[in-house]
């Protein structure tokens, strides 16, 4: 099983109520299992955008930093619950690879928004991406993927 951020397949689960359709991934959707950790965590769509504040994702997972939405609500527990739900799927199905949306506070890897809601990015991972990586899942973003790599991932992990 290969996990993919649901919004990348054109599903309208993004905070805005829209999606982040990636045409290449959509073309190969029959090989991909969509997940949206924020929806799995119980958040509604549409919803306020959210960013990690007060530390990095490791601090969030250790209970020392928070995920706050733009209206000032603490949504940390929903983000952690969603990440844990995806991790359960990983364990149940022995998932070893995921292709997750870049820059998201849940799905991002390598870079996320800095918590100021100003569009500035910093090095770091989203909550789900970090939890999966900590359990041995190879996490790619859609920015890493081209057709050749996607075909190799499918051949290797399906
Ligand atoms: Fe997409 Fe992940 Fe955000 Fe869900 S949590 S909308 S899958 S980036």
CSV table of C-alpha atoms and ligand atoms in Angstrom, one decimal:
chain,number,residue,atom,x,y,z
A,1,UNK,CA,0.0,0.0,0.0
A,2,UNK,CA,1.2,3.5,-0.9
A,3,UNK,CA,-0.3,6.3,1.1
A,4,UNK,CA,-0.9,9.7,-0.5
A,5,UNK,CA,-2.4,13.0,0.8
A,6,UNK,CA,-6.0,12.9,-0.2
A,7,UNK,CA,-6.0,16.5,-1.4
A,8,UNK,CA,-3.3,15.6,-4.0
A,9,UNK,CA,-5.8,13.3,-5.7
A,10,UNK,CA,-8.3,16.2,-6.0
A,11,UNK,CA,-10.4,15.4,-3.0
A,12,UNK,CA,-11.8,18.6,-1.4
A,13,UNK,CA,-10.4,18.1,2.1
A,14,UNK,CA,-8.1,21.1,2.2
A,15,UNK,CA,-8.8,23.7,4.9
A,16,UNK,CA,-10.2,26.0,2.3
A,17,UNK,CA,-12.7,23.4,1.1
A,18,UNK,CA,-10.6,22.9,-2.1
A,19,UNK,CA,-7.9,20.5,-3.1
A,20,UNK,CA,-4.3,20.4,-4.3
A,21,UNK,CA,-4.8,18.2,-7.4
A,22,UNK,CA,-1.6,16.8,-8.7
A,23,UNK,CA,-2.3,15.4,-12.2
A,24,UNK,CA,0.5,12.9,-12.3
A,25,UNK,CA,-0.5,11.4,-8.9
A,26,UNK,CA,-4.2,11.4,-10.0
A,27,UNK,CA,-3.2,9.5,-13.2
A,28,UNK,CA,-1.7,6.7,-11.0
A,29,UNK,CA,-4.5,6.9,-8.3
A,30,UNK,CA,-5.4,3.3,-8.7
A,31,UNK,CA,-2.1,2.4,-7.0
A,32,UNK,CA,-2.5,5.0,-4.2
A,33,UNK,CA,-4.5,5.0,-1.0
A,34,UNK,CA,-5.7,8.5,0.0
A,35,UNK,CA,-5.6,9.8,3.6
A,36,UNK,CA,-6.3,13.2,5.1
A,37,UNK,CA,-4.9,13.2,8.7
A,38,UNK,CA,-6.8,16.5,9.6
A,39,UNK,CA,-10.1,15.0,8.6
A,40,UNK,CA,-9.2,11.7,10.4
A,41,UNK,CA,-8.4,13.8,13.4
A,42,UNK,CA,-12.0,15.1,13.4
A,43,UNK,CA,-11.6,18.5,11.8
A,44,UNK,CA,-14.3,19.9,9.6
A,45,UNK,CA,-13.9,21.1,6.0
A,46,UNK,CA,-13.6,24.0,5.4
A,47,UNK,CA,-11.7,24.9,8.5
A,48,UNK,CA,-9.3,27.6,9.6
A,49,UNK,CA,-5.7,27.2,8.4
A,50,UNK,CA,-3.3,26.0,11.1
A,51,UNK,CA,0.4,26.2,11.8
A,52,UNK,CA,2.8,24.8,14.4
A,53,UNK,CA,3.8,27.4,17.0
A,54,UNK,CA,6.1,27.4,20.0
A,55,UNK,CA,8.5,24.8,18.8
A,56,UNK,CA,9.1,22.1,16.2
A,57,UNK,CA,7.1,19.0,15.4
A,58,UNK,CA,9.1,16.9,17.9
A,59,UNK,CA,8.0,19.4,20.6
A,60,UNK,CA,4.4,19.0,19.4
A,61,UNK,CA,4.6,15.2,19.7
A,62,UNK,CA,6.2,15.6,23.1
A,63,UNK,CA,3.3,17.9,24.2
A,64,UNK,CA,5.6,21.0,24.5
A,65,UNK,CA,4.4,23.0,21.4
A,66,UNK,CA,1.1,23.5,19.8
A,67,UNK,CA,-0.8,23.5,16.5
A,68,UNK,CA,-2.9,26.7,16.5
A,69,UNK,CA,-5.4,27.7,13.9
A,70,UNK,CA,-5.6,31.2,12.5
A,71,UNK,CA,-8.5,32.1,14.7
A,72,UNK,CA,-6.5,31.2,17.8
A,73,UNK,CA,-8.0,27.8,18.6
A,74,UNK,CA,-5.6,25.0,19.8
A,75,UNK,CA,-6.1,22.1,17.3
A,76,UNK,CA,-3.1,20.1,18.5
A,77,UNK,CA,-5.1,17.2,19.7
A,78,UNK,CA,-6.9,16.8,16.4
A,79,UNK,CA,-3.6,17.0,14.5
A,80,UNK,CA,-2.0,14.3,16.8
A,81,UNK,CA,-5.1,12.1,16.7
A,82,UNK,CA,-5.1,12.3,12.8
A,83,UNK,CA,-1.4,11.4,12.7
A,84,UNK,CA,-2.0,8.5,15.0
A,85,UNK,CA,-4.9,7.3,12.9
A,86,UNK,CA,-2.6,7.2,9.8
A,87,UNK,CA,0.1,5.5,11.9
A,88,UNK,CA,-2.4,2.7,12.7
A,89,UNK,CA,-3.1,2.3,9.0
A,90,UNK,CA,0.7,2.1,8.5
A,91,UNK,CA,1.0,-0.6,11.1
A,92,UNK,CA,-2.0,-2.6,10.0
A,93,UNK,CA,-0.9,-2.7,6.4
A,94,UNK,CA,2.8,-2.6,6.8
A,95,UNK,CA,3.1,0.6,4.8
A,96,UNK,CA,6.6,1.6,3.9
A,97,UNK,CA,6.1,4.7,1.7
A,98,UNK,CA,3.9,7.8,1.6
A,99,UNK,CA,3.6,10.8,-0.8
A,100,UNK,CA,2.4,13.7,1.3
A,101,UNK,CA,1.6,17.3,0.5
A,102,UNK,CA,4.5,19.7,0.8
A,103,UNK,CA,4.5,22.5,3.5
A,104,UNK,CA,1.4,21.3,5.3
A,105,UNK,CA,1.4,21.3,9.2
A,106,UNK,CA,0.2,17.7,8.9
A,107,UNK,CA,1.7,16.3,5.7
A,108,UNK,CA,4.7,18.6,5.0
A,109,UNK,CA,8.2,17.3,5.0
A,110,UNK,CA,11.4,19.2,5.0
A,111,UNK,CA,9.6,22.6,5.2
A,112,UNK,CA,6.5,23.9,6.9
A,113,UNK,CA,5.0,27.4,7.6
A,114,UNK,CA,6.7,29.1,10.5
A,115,UNK,CA,3.6,29.7,12.7
A,116,UNK,CA,3.2,33.4,11.9
A,117,UNK,CA,0.5,32.9,9.1
A,118,UNK,CA,2.6,35.2,7.0
A,119,UNK,CA,3.6,32.6,4.3
A,120,UNK,CA,7.1,32.2,5.6
A,121,UNK,CA,8.5,28.7,5.7
A,122,UNK,CA,11.1,27.1,7.9
A,123,UNK,CA,12.8,23.7,8.0
A,124,UNK,CA,10.7,21.1,9.6
A,125,UNK,CA,8.0,18.4,9.1
A,126,UNK,CA,4.3,18.3,9.7
A,127,UNK,CA,2.9,16.2,12.5
A,128,UNK,CA,1.8,13.1,10.4
A,129,UNK,CA,5.0,13.2,8.2
A,130,UNK,CA,7.2,13.3,11.3
A,131,UNK,CA,5.3,10.5,13.0
A,132,UNK,CA,5.4,8.2,9.9
A,133,UNK,CA,9.1,8.9,9.3
A,134,UNK,CA,9.8,8.1,13.0
A,135,UNK,CA,8.2,4.7,12.3
A,136,UNK,CA,10.3,3.9,9.3
A,137,UNK,CA,8.1,5.2,6.5
A,138,UNK,CA,9.9,6.8,3.6
A,139,UNK,CA,8.0,10.1,3.1
A,140,UNK,CA,8.1,11.9,-0.2
A,141,UNK,CA,6.3,15.2,-1.1
A,142,UNK,CA,4.7,15.7,-4.4
A,143,UNK,CA,7.6,18.1,-5.2
A,144,UNK,CA,10.0,15.1,-5.1
A,145,UNK,CA,8.0,13.0,-7.5
A,146,UNK,CA,8.3,12.7,-11.3
A,147,UNK,CA,6.8,9.9,-13.4
A,148,UNK,CA,10.0,7.8,-13.4
A,149,UNK,CA,10.3,7.9,-9.6
A,150,UNK,CA,6.6,7.2,-9.2
A,151,UNK,CA,6.8,4.1,-11.4
A,152,UNK,CA,9.8,2.9,-9.4
A,153,UNK,CA,7.9,3.5,-6.1
A,154,UNK,CA,4.9,1.6,-7.4
A,155,UNK,CA,7.1,-1.3,-8.6
A,156,UNK,CA,8.9,-1.4,-5.3
A,157,UNK,CA,6.1,-1.0,-2.8
A,158,UNK,CA,2.9,-2.5,-4.4
B,1,LIG,FE1,-4.1,17.6,2.3
B,1,LIG,FE2,-2.7,16.6,4.4
B,1,LIG,FE3,-4.0,18.9,4.6
B,1,LIG,FE4,-5.4,16.7,4.5
B,1,LIG,S1,-4.0,17.3,6.1
B,1,LIG,S2,-5.8,18.6,3.3
B,1,LIG,S3,-4.2,15.5,3.1
B,1,LIG,S4,-2.3,18.4,3.2
